[in-house]
Amino acid sequence: MEQISEDYLYRAFMAKDSRFDGRFFVGITSTHIYCRPVCKAKRAKQKNCRFFTTAAEAEVAGFRPCLLCRPELAPEAALMNPNDHLLAKAVNMIEEHCGNISSLKEIAEKLGYSDRHLRRVFNEEYHVSPIQYLQTCRLLLAKNLLTDTNLPVLDVAMTAGFGSLRRFNSLFKKQYNLTPTDLRKRNGTGNKEEGQITLGLGYRPPYRWQEILDFFEMRAIKGIEVIQEGHYLRTVHVKSIQGADYYGWIKVRPDEEKSVLKVTVSESLLPVLSQVLKKVRQLFDLYCDPEIVYETMKNMDNFLIGSRIPGCFDPFEMSVRAILGQQITVQGAGTLAARVVEKYGKPIETPIDGLTHVFPTPADIIDLADTLEEQFGKLGVIRTRTKTILALAEALENNELTLEFPADPEEEMKQLVKISGIGKWTAQYIAMRALNWTDAFLETDVGIKKALAPMNQKEMLDWANQWRPWRSYAIVALWNSLKKKED
């Protein structure tokens, strides 16, 4: 840690300040254990503390993860600025695909750089190599699985991306000074229900769960999403980095006492578990630091600390629903989306009532190109919307458009508005939800106009400048203020 003094970091550590959770880790030289700033263990003297930006840096320096505060549950640092092009893409790829990446060369080739250049960038920023960063991601995912589930150790090794049980046992013992079986005996508290596992993903409190759940419930697509007893459930289709398709379902609920979201995942998704968890983090905006957002937004009457930007699990699914919703009600868009899913979505089996399909892919839509207008017309989708959806599918399939972080929202919005039928509102809305863009502002939105009446559009934009770079959170707050008035 070079930008912030060690005195400052030590004070944050002594205060158990949750604002710093996941932003740095503390290595204790007397025990060779590293902790989160919020750890409940007795505090070490400052002379015995070393501070690290990432868990990987702490592990490379010879420290083992604390079994009490569990660094694998620390909320991840905020998504990087897309202008940090290579590092942002590399970190995202490693974290998302740690269970499937086979080599550094594979990472570098997919990013279009040499592995030597990739190593240099990582060492400059994180003081570790990409392979060391990848190794820590795998070890911490395995530690999470060993502690919170009863998944067989062999399955843990394969899910976390280790090529063999022997390799896994050897590296785990070397890095953590105990075997996977020993860890499970000492610290394992999990259980495993038939066909599913449950893990925790950390967040920085507070978290206004009901608020984001209400947003998803209003826009839930029949057959794909269900809200039950305060839980969010949905079907899942994930394509691995090698191109294999995996199908299943997830369930998400909050555990406020531990500041984690409990994520239940069907076992069919274990080969792409790291991808699923990454998508859940983006879906529920777990990168957010509510204290930092609140510092800018606290003068806004309707803003409540702990609000999150609703993300998405499937960018194409969300974008199609947004296009279907142009100039009609939220409920009307939901009806059209449900018809598309029932007719063209892929049926899958789940143990949950109401979860029956996954959304059609861009390739599925392109396969229907010759008759798409006629087929969608029978479902009630007007011709112009159908053409827009087809053009969107083609842009994604041809890699002319990227709706996955860490793509640059500004650049992707330029590509979006080139598609006939996608205007500024739709482009910004898609960027906000698919790319976790924090600075969208929808001055032409009916709800925003109503919430900020009698301002005109120029006045709204000028007024909203005070909320940069968190205007997306202002949008959520303004929408919620209308809902409260209706209630």
CSV table of C-alpha atoms in Angstrom, one decimal:
chain,number,residue,atom,x,y,z
A,1,MET,CA,0.0,0.0,0.0
A,2,GLU,CA,1.8,3.1,-1.2
A,3,GLN,CA,-0.9,5.7,-1.7
A,4,ILE,CA,-2.2,5.7,1.9
A,5,SER,CA,0.1,5.9,4.9
A,6,GLU,CA,0.5,2.8,7.1
A,7,ASP,CA,-0.6,5.0,10.1
A,8,TYR,CA,-3.9,5.7,8.4
A,9,LEU,CA,-4.4,2.0,7.5
A,10,TYR,CA,-3.6,0.9,11.0
A,11,ARG,CA,-6.1,3.3,12.5
A,12,ALA,CA,-8.8,1.9,10.1
A,13,PHE,CA,-7.7,-1.6,11.1
A,14,MET,CA,-8.0,-0.7,14.9
A,15,ALA,CA,-11.4,0.8,14.3
A,16,LYS,CA,-12.6,-2.3,12.4
A,17,ASP,CA,-13.9,0.1,9.8
A,18,SER,CA,-16.2,-1.7,7.3
A,19,ARG,CA,-15.6,1.0,4.7
A,20,PHE,CA,-12.1,-0.5,4.2
A,21,ASP,CA,-13.2,-4.1,4.0
A,22,GLY,CA,-11.8,-5.7,0.8
A,23,ARG,CA,-9.8,-2.5,0.1
A,24,PHE,CA,-6.7,-3.8,1.9
A,25,PHE,CA,-5.6,-6.8,4.0
A,26,VAL,CA,-3.4,-6.9,7.1
A,27,GLY,CA,-0.6,-9.4,7.5
A,28,ILE,CA,0.4,-10.2,11.1
A,29,THR,CA,4.1,-11.0,11.2
A,30,SER,CA,3.9,-12.8,14.5
A,31,THR,CA,1.4,-15.3,13.3
A,32,HIS,CA,2.0,-15.2,9.5
A,33,ILE,CA,-1.8,-14.8,9.1
A,34,TYR,CA,-3.5,-12.1,7.0
A,35,CYS,CA,-6.9,-10.6,8.0
A,36,ARG,CA,-9.6,-8.3,6.8
A,37,PRO,CA,-9.8,-4.9,8.4
A,38,VAL,CA,-13.1,-6.0,10.1
A,39,CYS,CA,-11.6,-9.1,11.8
A,40,LYS,CA,-12.8,-9.6,15.3
A,41,ALA,CA,-9.5,-11.1,16.5
A,42,LYS,CA,-7.3,-9.3,19.0
A,43,ARG,CA,-5.5,-6.4,17.3
A,44,ALA,CA,-1.7,-6.8,16.7
A,45,LYS,CA,0.7,-4.0,17.4
A,46,GLN,CA,1.4,-1.8,14.4
A,47,LYS,CA,5.0,-2.9,14.3
A,48,ASN,CA,3.7,-6.4,13.6
A,49,CYS,CA,1.4,-5.4,10.7
A,50,ARG,CA,2.0,-5.3,7.0
A,51,PHE,CA,-0.6,-3.9,4.6
A,52,PHE,CA,-1.5,-5.3,1.2
A,53,THR,CA,-3.8,-4.2,-1.6
A,54,THR,CA,-4.9,-7.7,-2.5
A,55,ALA,CA,-5.1,-11.2,-0.9
A,56,ALA,CA,-2.8,-12.4,-3.6
A,57,GLU,CA,-0.1,-10.0,-2.5
A,58,ALA,CA,-0.5,-11.1,1.1
A,59,GLU,CA,-0.2,-14.8,0.1
A,60,VAL,CA,2.9,-14.3,-2.1
A,61,ALA,CA,4.5,-12.5,0.9
A,62,GLY,CA,4.0,-15.7,2.9
A,63,PHE,CA,0.8,-15.1,4.9
A,64,ARG,CA,-2.1,-17.5,5.3
A,65,PRO,CA,-5.8,-16.5,5.3
A,66,CYS,CA,-7.4,-16.0,8.7
A,67,LEU,CA,-9.9,-18.7,9.6
A,68,LEU,CA,-12.0,-16.3,11.7
A,69,CYS,CA,-12.6,-13.3,9.3
A,70,ARG,CA,-12.2,-15.4,6.1
A,71,PRO,CA,-10.7,-13.1,3.5
A,72,GLU,CA,-12.5,-15.1,0.8
A,73,LEU,CA,-15.7,-13.4,2.0
A,74,ALA,CA,-14.4,-9.9,1.8
A,75,PRO,CA,-16.4,-7.7,-0.6
A,76,GLU,CA,-14.4,-7.1,-3.8
A,77,ALA,CA,-13.0,-3.7,-4.5
A,78,ALA,CA,-15.0,-1.4,-6.8
A,79,LEU,CA,-14.9,-2.2,-10.5
A,80,MET,CA,-11.9,-0.6,-12.1
A,81,ASN,CA,-12.2,2.4,-14.4
A,82,PRO,CA,-12.5,1.0,-17.9
A,83,ASN,CA,-9.7,3.4,-18.9
A,84,ASP,CA,-7.3,1.0,-17.0
A,85,HIS,CA,-7.9,-1.1,-20.1
A,86,LEU,CA,-5.6,-4.1,-19.8
A,87,LEU,CA,-5.4,-4.5,-16.0
A,88,ALA,CA,-9.2,-4.2,-15.7
A,89,LYS,CA,-9.8,-6.8,-18.3
A,90,ALA,CA,-7.2,-9.1,-17.0
A,91,VAL,CA,-8.4,-9.0,-13.4
A,92,ASN,CA,-12.0,-9.5,-14.5
A,93,MET,CA,-11.1,-12.4,-16.7
A,94,ILE,CA,-9.0,-14.1,-14.0
A,95,GLU,CA,-11.7,-13.7,-11.3
A,96,GLU,CA,-14.5,-14.7,-13.5
A,97,HIS,CA,-12.9,-17.7,-15.2
A,98,CYS,CA,-10.5,-18.9,-12.5
A,99,GLY,CA,-12.0,-22.3,-12.6
A,100,ASN,CA,-11.5,-22.8,-16.4
A,101,ILE,CA,-8.3,-20.8,-17.3
A,102,SER,CA,-5.5,-23.2,-18.3
A,103,SER,CA,-2.5,-20.9,-18.6
A,104,LEU,CA,-1.3,-17.4,-18.6
A,105,LYS,CA,-0.8,-17.6,-22.3
A,106,GLU,CA,-4.5,-18.3,-22.8
A,107,ILE,CA,-5.3,-15.1,-20.8
A,108,ALA,CA,-2.9,-13.0,-22.7
A,109,GLU,CA,-4.1,-14.3,-26.1
A,110,LYS,CA,-7.7,-13.5,-25.4
A,111,LEU,CA,-6.7,-10.0,-24.3
A,112,GLY,CA,-4.6,-9.5,-27.4
A,113,TYR,CA,-1.3,-8.9,-25.5
A,114,SER,CA,1.9,-10.8,-24.8
A,115,ASP,CA,2.2,-12.7,-21.6
A,116,ARG,CA,5.3,-10.7,-20.8
A,117,HIS,CA,3.4,-7.4,-21.1
A,118,LEU,CA,0.6,-8.8,-18.9
A,119,ARG,CA,3.1,-9.8,-16.2
A,120,ARG,CA,4.7,-6.4,-16.2
A,121,VAL,CA,1.3,-4.6,-15.8
A,122,PHE,CA,0.3,-6.9,-12.9
A,123,ASN,CA,3.7,-6.5,-11.1
A,124,GLU,CA,3.6,-2.7,-11.4
A,125,GLU,CA,0.1,-2.5,-9.9
A,126,TYR,CA,-0.3,-5.5,-7.6
A,127,HIS,CA,3.3,-6.6,-7.0
A,128,VAL,CA,2.3,-10.2,-8.0
A,129,SER,CA,2.3,-12.1,-11.3
A,130,PRO,CA,-1.0,-12.9,-13.1
A,131,ILE,CA,-0.4,-16.6,-12.3
A,132,GLN,CA,0.0,-15.8,-8.6
A,133,TYR,CA,-3.2,-13.8,-8.7
A,134,LEU,CA,-5.0,-16.6,-10.4
A,135,GLN,CA,-3.6,-19.1,-7.9
A,136,THR,CA,-5.0,-17.0,-5.0
A,137,CYS,CA,-8.4,-16.8,-6.6
A,138,ARG,CA,-8.5,-20.6,-6.9
A,139,LEU,CA,-7.3,-21.2,-3.4
A,140,LEU,CA,-9.8,-18.8,-1.8
A,141,LEU,CA,-12.7,-20.3,-3.9
A,142,ALA,CA,-11.6,-23.7,-2.7
A,143,LYS,CA,-11.4,-22.5,0.9
A,144,ASN,CA,-14.9,-21.1,0.6
A,145,LEU,CA,-16.2,-24.4,-0.8
A,146,LEU,CA,-14.4,-26.5,1.9
A,147,THR,CA,-15.8,-24.3,4.7
A,148,ASP,CA,-19.4,-23.7,3.6
A,149,THR,CA,-20.3,-26.9,1.7
A,150,ASN,CA,-19.8,-30.7,2.1
A,151,LEU,CA,-18.8,-31.0,-1.6
A,152,PRO,CA,-16.3,-33.8,-1.9
A,153,VAL,CA,-12.7,-32.6,-1.9
A,154,LEU,CA,-12.1,-33.9,-5.5
A,155,ASP,CA,-15.1,-31.8,-6.7
A,156,VAL,CA,-13.8,-28.8,-4.8
A,157,ALA,CA,-10.4,-29.2,-6.6
A,158,MET,CA,-12.0,-29.4,-10.0
A,159,THR,CA,-14.5,-26.6,-9.4
A,160,ALA,CA,-11.7,-24.2,-8.3
A,161,GLY,CA,-9.7,-25.0,-11.4
A,162,PHE,CA,-6.9,-27.3,-10.1
A,163,GLY,CA,-6.0,-29.9,-12.7
A,164,SER,CA,-5.7,-32.8,-10.2
A,165,LEU,CA,-6.4,-33.7,-6.6
A,166,ARG,CA,-2.8,-34.3,-6.0
A,167,ARG,CA,-1.8,-30.8,-7.2
A,168,PHE,CA,-4.6,-29.2,-5.1
A,169,ASN,CA,-3.6,-31.0,-1.9
A,170,SER,CA,0.1,-30.1,-2.4
A,171,LEU,CA,-0.5,-26.4,-3.1
A,172,PHE,CA,-3.1,-26.0,-0.4
A,173,LYS,CA,-0.7,-27.6,2.2
A,174,LYS,CA,2.2,-25.4,1.0
A,175,GLN,CA,0.2,-22.1,1.1
A,176,TYR,CA,-2.0,-22.6,4.1
A,177,ASN,CA,0.0,-25.0,6.2
A,178,LEU,CA,-2.9,-27.5,6.5
A,179,THR,CA,-4.6,-30.0,4.1
A,180,PRO,CA,-8.0,-29.4,2.6
A,181,THR,CA,-9.4,-32.2,4.8
A,182,ASP,CA,-7.8,-30.6,7.9
A,183,LEU,CA,-9.4,-27.3,7.1
A,184,ARG,CA,-12.8,-28.9,6.7
A,185,LYS,CA,-12.4,-30.7,10.1
A,186,ARG,CA,-11.3,-27.6,11.9
A,187,ASN,CA,-13.6,-25.0,10.3
A,188,GLY,CA,-16.1,-26.6,8.0
A,189,THR,CA,-19.7,-25.6,9.0
A,190,GLY,CA,-21.5,-26.1,5.7
A,191,ASN,CA,-24.0,-28.6,4.5
A,192,LYS,CA,-25.0,-29.9,1.1
A,193,GLU,CA,-28.5,-30.4,0.0
A,194,GLU,CA,-29.2,-32.7,-2.9
A,195,GLY,CA,-28.1,-31.2,-6.2
A,196,GLN,CA,-27.1,-27.8,-4.8
A,197,ILE,CA,-24.5,-25.9,-2.8
A,198,THR,CA,-24.6,-22.5,-0.9
A,199,LEU,CA,-21.8,-20.0,-0.6
A,200,GLY,CA,-21.5,-16.4,0.7
A,201,LEU,CA,-20.6,-13.3,-1.1
A,202,GLY,CA,-19.6,-10.3,1.0
A,203,TYR,CA,-20.9,-6.7,0.7
A,204,ARG,CA,-20.2,-3.4,2.5
A,205,PRO,CA,-23.2,-2.6,4.7
A,206,PRO,CA,-25.8,-1.3,4.8
A,207,TYR,CA,-27.6,-3.0,2.0
A,208,ARG,CA,-31.2,-2.1,1.1
A,209,TRP,CA,-32.2,-5.6,0.0
A,210,GLN,CA,-36.0,-5.1,-0.2
A,211,GLU,CA,-35.5,-2.1,-2.4
A,212,ILE,CA,-33.5,-4.0,-5.1
A,213,LEU,CA,-35.7,-7.0,-4.7
A,214,ASP,CA,-38.8,-4.9,-5.5
A,215,PHE,CA,-37.1,-3.6,-8.6
A,216,PHE,CA,-36.4,-7.1,-9.9
A,217,GLU,CA,-39.9,-8.4,-8.9
A,218,MET,CA,-41.6,-5.7,-11.0
A,219,ARG,CA,-39.5,-6.7,-14.0
A,220,ALA,CA,-39.3,-10.4,-13.5
A,221,ILE,CA,-39.7,-12.5,-16.7
A,222,LYS,CA,-42.1,-15.4,-16.3
A,223,GLY,CA,-40.3,-18.7,-16.6
A,224,ILE,CA,-36.9,-17.2,-15.8
A,225,GLU,CA,-37.2,-15.2,-12.6
A,226,VAL,CA,-39.2,-15.8,-9.4
A,227,ILE,CA,-39.3,-13.8,-6.1
A,228,GLN,CA,-40.2,-16.0,-3.2
A,229,GLU,CA,-40.3,-15.2,0.6
A,230,GLY,CA,-37.6,-12.5,0.2
A,231,HIS,CA,-35.4,-14.6,-2.1
A,232,TYR,CA,-34.4,-14.0,-5.7
A,233,LEU,CA,-34.4,-17.1,-7.9
A,234,ARG,CA,-33.6,-17.4,-11.6
A,235,THR,CA,-32.6,-19.8,-14.3
A,236,VAL,CA,-29.0,-19.6,-15.6
A,237,HIS,CA,-27.3,-20.2,-18.9
A,238,VAL,CA,-23.5,-19.7,-18.8
A,239,LYS,CA,-21.0,-20.3,-21.6
A,240,SER,CA,-17.5,-21.3,-20.4
A,241,ILE,CA,-14.4,-19.6,-21.7
A,242,GLN,CA,-13.9,-22.7,-23.9
A,243,GLY,CA,-17.4,-22.3,-25.3
A,244,ALA,CA,-19.3,-25.1,-23.5
A,245,ASP,CA,-22.9,-24.4,-22.4
A,246,TYR,CA,-24.1,-25.0,-18.8
A,247,TYR,CA,-27.6,-24.7,-17.5
A,248,GLY,CA,-29.0,-24.5,-14.0
A,249,TRP,CA,-30.5,-22.1,-11.4
A,250,ILE,CA,-29.6,-19.9,-8.5
A,251,LYS,CA,-31.2,-18.6,-5.4
A,252,VAL,CA,-30.0,-15.5,-3.5
A,253,ARG,CA,-30.9,-14.2,-0.1
A,254,PRO,CA,-29.3,-11.8,2.4
A,255,ASP,CA,-27.6,-12.6,5.7
A,256,GLU,CA,-27.4,-9.2,7.3
A,257,GLU,CA,-25.7,-10.3,10.4
A,258,LYS,CA,-22.6,-11.5,8.4
A,259,SER,CA,-23.0,-8.9,5.6
A,260,VAL,CA,-23.1,-11.5,2.9
A,261,LEU,CA,-25.5,-12.6,0.3
A,262,LYS,CA,-26.1,-16.4,0.5
A,263,VAL,CA,-26.0,-17.8,-3.1
A,264,THR,CA,-27.4,-21.2,-3.7
A,265,VAL,CA,-26.2,-22.7,-7.0
A,266,SER,CA,-27.4,-25.9,-8.7
A,267,GLU,CA,-24.6,-28.5,-9.0
A,268,SER,CA,-25.0,-28.4,-12.8
A,269,LEU,CA,-23.2,-25.0,-12.7
A,270,LEU,CA,-20.1,-26.1,-10.7
A,271,PRO,CA,-17.9,-26.2,-13.8
A,272,VAL,CA,-18.6,-22.4,-14.2
A,273,LEU,CA,-19.1,-21.5,-10.6
A,274,SER,CA,-16.6,-18.6,-10.6
A,275,GLN,CA,-18.5,-17.1,-13.6
A,276,VAL,CA,-21.8,-17.5,-11.8
A,277,LEU,CA,-20.5,-15.8,-8.7
A,278,LYS,CA,-19.0,-12.9,-10.7
A,279,LYS,CA,-22.4,-12.4,-12.4
A,280,VAL,CA,-24.2,-12.4,-9.1
A,281,ARG,CA,-21.8,-9.7,-7.8
A,282,GLN,CA,-22.7,-7.5,-10.7
A,283,LEU,CA,-26.4,-8.3,-10.6
A,284,PHE,CA,-26.6,-7.1,-7.0
A,285,ASP,CA,-24.0,-4.3,-7.2
A,286,LEU,CA,-21.7,-5.9,-4.5
A,287,TYR,CA,-18.8,-3.7,-5.6
A,288,CYS,CA,-20.6,-0.6,-4.2
A,289,ASP,CA,-19.1,1.3,-1.3
A,290,PRO,CA,-22.3,2.9,0.2
A,291,GLU,CA,-20.4,5.3,2.4
A,292,ILE,CA,-18.5,6.8,-0.6
A,293,VAL,CA,-21.7,7.1,-2.7
A,294,TYR,CA,-23.5,8.7,0.3
A,295,GLU,CA,-20.9,11.4,0.6
A,296,THR,CA,-22.0,12.7,-2.8
A,297,MET,CA,-25.7,11.9,-2.5
A,298,LYS,CA,-26.4,12.9,1.1
A,299,ASN,CA,-27.9,16.2,0.1
A,300,MET,CA,-30.5,14.5,-2.0
A,301,ASP,CA,-33.8,14.3,-0.1
A,302,ASN,CA,-34.8,10.9,-1.5
A,303,PHE,CA,-31.5,9.1,-1.2
A,304,LEU,CA,-31.1,6.4,1.5
A,305,ILE,CA,-27.7,5.0,2.2
A,306,GLY,CA,-27.3,1.4,1.2
A,307,SER,CA,-29.2,1.7,-2.1
A,308,ARG,CA,-27.8,-0.3,-5.0
A,309,ILE,CA,-27.9,-0.1,-8.8
A,310,PRO,CA,-29.8,-3.2,-10.2
A,311,GLY,CA,-27.5,-5.0,-12.5
A,312,CYS,CA,-28.3,-8.0,-14.7
A,313,PHE,CA,-27.2,-11.6,-15.1
A,314,ASP,CA,-27.8,-11.9,-18.9
A,315,PRO,CA,-27.1,-8.6,-20.8
A,316,PHE,CA,-28.9,-9.7,-23.9
A,317,GLU,CA,-32.0,-10.8,-21.9
A,318,MET,CA,-32.1,-7.5,-20.1
A,319,SER,CA,-31.5,-5.4,-23.3
A,320,VAL,CA,-34.3,-7.2,-25.2
A,321,ARG,CA,-36.7,-6.6,-22.3
A,322,ALA,CA,-35.7,-2.9,-22.3
A,323,ILE,CA,-36.4,-2.7,-26.1
A,324,LEU,CA,-39.7,-4.4,-25.7
A,325,GLY,CA,-40.6,-1.9,-23.0
A,326,GLN,CA,-40.1,1.2,-25.1
A,327,GLN,CA,-43.3,3.3,-25.1
A,328,ILE,CA,-45.3,0.7,-23.1
A,329,THR,CA,-45.7,-0.1,-19.5
A,330,VAL,CA,-43.3,-2.2,-17.4
A,331,GLN,CA,-46.1,-4.8,-17.1
A,332,GLY,CA,-46.7,-4.8,-20.8
A,333,ALA,CA,-43.0,-5.4,-21.5
A,334,GLY,CA,-43.0,-8.3,-19.1
A,335,THR,CA,-45.9,-9.9,-20.9
A,336,LEU,CA,-44.1,-9.7,-24.3
A,337,ALA,CA,-40.8,-11.0,-22.8
A,338,ALA,CA,-42.7,-13.9,-21.3
A,339,ARG,CA,-44.2,-14.8,-24.7
A,340,VAL,CA,-40.7,-14.7,-26.3
A,341,VAL,CA,-39.4,-17.0,-23.5
A,342,GLU,CA,-42.3,-19.5,-23.8
A,343,LYS,CA,-42.0,-19.7,-27.6
A,344,TYR,CA,-38.2,-19.5,-28.2
A,345,GLY,CA,-36.5,-19.9,-24.8
A,346,LYS,CA,-34.8,-23.2,-24.0
A,347,PRO,CA,-36.8,-25.4,-21.6
A,348,ILE,CA,-34.8,-26.7,-18.6
A,349,GLU,CA,-35.7,-28.8,-15.6
A,350,THR,CA,-35.4,-27.2,-12.1
A,351,PRO,CA,-36.9,-28.2,-8.7
A,352,ILE,CA,-38.4,-24.7,-8.4
A,353,ASP,CA,-41.9,-23.9,-9.5
A,354,GLY,CA,-41.9,-21.1,-12.1
A,355,LEU,CA,-38.4,-21.6,-13.3
A,356,THR,CA,-38.8,-23.4,-16.6
A,357,HIS,CA,-36.7,-21.7,-19.4
A,358,VAL,CA,-33.6,-19.8,-20.1
A,359,PHE,CA,-33.7,-16.8,-22.4
A,360,PRO,CA,-32.9,-17.2,-26.1
A,361,THR,CA,-29.3,-16.3,-27.1
A,362,PRO,CA,-28.3,-13.8,-29.8
A,363,ALA,CA,-27.5,-16.9,-32.0
A,364,ASP,CA,-31.0,-18.2,-31.4
A,365,ILE,CA,-32.6,-15.0,-32.6
A,366,ILE,CA,-30.3,-14.8,-35.7
A,367,ASP,CA,-31.3,-18.3,-36.6
A,368,LEU,CA,-34.9,-17.0,-36.9
A,369,ALA,CA,-33.9,-14.0,-39.0
A,370,ASP,CA,-35.8,-15.0,-42.1
A,371,THR,CA,-39.1,-15.3,-40.3
A,372,LEU,CA,-38.5,-13.3,-37.2
A,373,GLU,CA,-40.8,-10.4,-38.0
A,374,GLU,CA,-43.7,-12.8,-38.7
A,375,GLN,CA,-43.0,-14.9,-35.7
A,376,PHE,CA,-42.5,-12.0,-33.2
A,377,GLY,CA,-45.5,-10.3,-34.8
A,378,LYS,CA,-47.7,-13.2,-33.7
A,379,LEU,CA,-46.5,-12.6,-30.1
A,380,GLY,CA,-47.5,-8.9,-30.3
A,381,VAL,CA,-44.0,-7.4,-30.9
A,382,ILE,CA,-44.2,-4.6,-33.5
A,383,ARG,CA,-42.0,-4.7,-36.6
A,384,THR,CA,-39.6,-1.9,-35.5
A,385,ARG,CA,-38.9,-3.6,-32.2
A,386,THR,CA,-38.2,-6.9,-33.9
A,387,LYS,CA,-35.7,-5.3,-36.3
A,388,THR,CA,-34.0,-3.6,-33.3
A,389,ILE,CA,-33.7,-6.9,-31.4
A,390,LEU,CA,-32.3,-8.7,-34.5
A,391,ALA,CA,-29.7,-5.9,-35.1
A,392,LEU,CA,-28.7,-6.1,-31.4
A,393,ALA,CA,-28.3,-9.8,-31.6
A,394,GLU,CA,-26.1,-9.5,-34.7
A,395,ALA,CA,-23.9,-6.8,-33.2
A,396,LEU,CA,-23.3,-8.9,-30.1
A,397,GLU,CA,-22.7,-12.1,-32.1
A,398,ASN,CA,-20.2,-10.3,-34.5
A,399,ASN,CA,-18.4,-8.7,-31.5
A,400,GLU,CA,-19.3,-5.2,-32.8
A,401,LEU,CA,-20.8,-4.6,-29.3
A,402,THR,CA,-19.7,-5.7,-25.9
A,403,LEU,CA,-22.1,-5.7,-22.9
A,404,GLU,CA,-19.9,-7.2,-20.4
A,405,PHE,CA,-17.6,-5.4,-17.8
A,406,PRO,CA,-15.0,-4.0,-18.2
A,407,ALA,CA,-16.1,-2.6,-21.6
A,408,ASP,CA,-16.1,1.2,-21.6
A,409,PRO,CA,-19.8,2.4,-21.2
A,410,GLU,CA,-19.2,5.5,-23.2
A,411,GLU,CA,-17.8,3.6,-26.2
A,412,GLU,CA,-20.5,0.9,-26.0
A,413,MET,CA,-23.3,3.4,-25.9
A,414,LYS,CA,-21.9,4.9,-29.1
A,415,GLN,CA,-22.3,1.5,-30.7
A,416,LEU,CA,-25.8,1.0,-29.2
A,417,VAL,CA,-27.2,4.2,-30.6
A,418,LYS,CA,-26.0,3.2,-34.1
A,419,ILE,CA,-28.7,0.5,-34.0
A,420,SER,CA,-32.0,1.7,-35.3
A,421,GLY,CA,-34.5,1.8,-32.5
A,422,ILE,CA,-32.0,2.4,-29.7
A,423,GLY,CA,-31.9,5.9,-28.5
A,424,LYS,CA,-30.1,7.7,-25.7
A,425,TRP,CA,-32.5,6.5,-22.9
A,426,THR,CA,-32.2,2.8,-23.9
A,427,ALA,CA,-28.4,3.0,-24.4
A,428,GLN,CA,-27.9,4.6,-21.0
A,429,TYR,CA,-30.3,2.2,-19.3
A,430,ILE,CA,-28.5,-0.8,-20.8
A,431,ALA,CA,-25.1,0.6,-19.8
A,432,MET,CA,-26.3,1.2,-16.2
A,433,ARG,CA,-27.5,-2.3,-15.8
A,434,ALA,CA,-25.2,-4.4,-18.0
A,435,LEU,CA,-22.0,-2.6,-17.5
A,436,ASN,CA,-22.6,-1.4,-13.9
A,437,TRP,CA,-22.2,2.2,-15.1
A,438,THR,CA,-22.6,4.5,-12.1
A,439,ASP,CA,-23.1,7.8,-14.0
A,440,ALA,CA,-26.2,7.3,-16.2
A,441,PHE,CA,-28.9,9.9,-16.1
A,442,LEU,CA,-32.2,9.4,-17.8
A,443,GLU,CA,-33.6,12.9,-18.2
A,444,THR,CA,-36.1,11.8,-20.8
A,445,ASP,CA,-37.6,9.1,-18.5
A,446,VAL,CA,-41.2,9.6,-17.6
A,447,GLY,CA,-40.6,8.7,-14.0
A,448,ILE,CA,-37.6,11.1,-13.7
A,449,LYS,CA,-39.6,13.9,-15.3
A,450,LYS,CA,-42.4,13.3,-12.8
A,451,ALA,CA,-40.0,13.1,-9.8
A,452,LEU,CA,-38.2,16.4,-10.8
A,453,ALA,CA,-41.2,18.3,-12.1
A,454,PRO,CA,-41.5,21.2,-13.0
A,455,MET,CA,-37.9,21.2,-14.3
A,456,ASN,CA,-37.2,20.9,-18.0
A,457,GLN,CA,-34.6,18.5,-19.4
A,458,LYS,CA,-31.8,21.1,-19.4
A,459,GLU,CA,-32.5,22.0,-15.8
A,460,MET,CA,-32.6,18.4,-14.8
A,461,LEU,CA,-29.2,17.7,-16.3
A,462,ASP,CA,-27.7,20.8,-14.7
A,463,TRP,CA,-29.2,19.8,-11.3
A,464,ALA,CA,-28.0,16.2,-11.6
A,465,ASN,CA,-24.3,17.3,-12.2
A,466,GLN,CA,-24.0,17.6,-8.4
A,467,TRP,CA,-24.5,13.8,-8.2
A,468,ARG,CA,-21.6,12.9,-10.5
A,469,PRO,CA,-20.2,10.2,-10.8
A,470,TRP,CA,-23.1,8.5,-9.0
A,471,ARG,CA,-26.1,9.7,-11.0
A,472,SER,CA,-27.3,6.1,-11.6
A,473,TYR,CA,-27.9,5.9,-7.8
A,474,ALA,CA,-29.9,9.1,-8.1
A,475,ILE,CA,-32.1,7.5,-10.8
A,476,VAL,CA,-32.8,4.6,-8.5
A,477,ALA,CA,-33.6,7.0,-5.6
A,478,LEU,CA,-36.0,9.1,-7.8
A,479,TRP,CA,-37.8,6.0,-9.1
A,480,ASN,CA,-38.2,4.7,-5.5
A,481,SER,CA,-39.5,8.1,-4.4
A,482,LEU,CA,-42.4,7.8,-6.8
A,483,LYS,CA,-43.1,4.3,-5.5
A,484,LYS,CA,-43.3,5.6,-2.0
A,485,LYS,CA,-45.7,8.3,-3.0
A,486,GLU,CA,-47.9,5.7,-4.6
A,487,ASP,CA,-47.8,3.6,-1.5
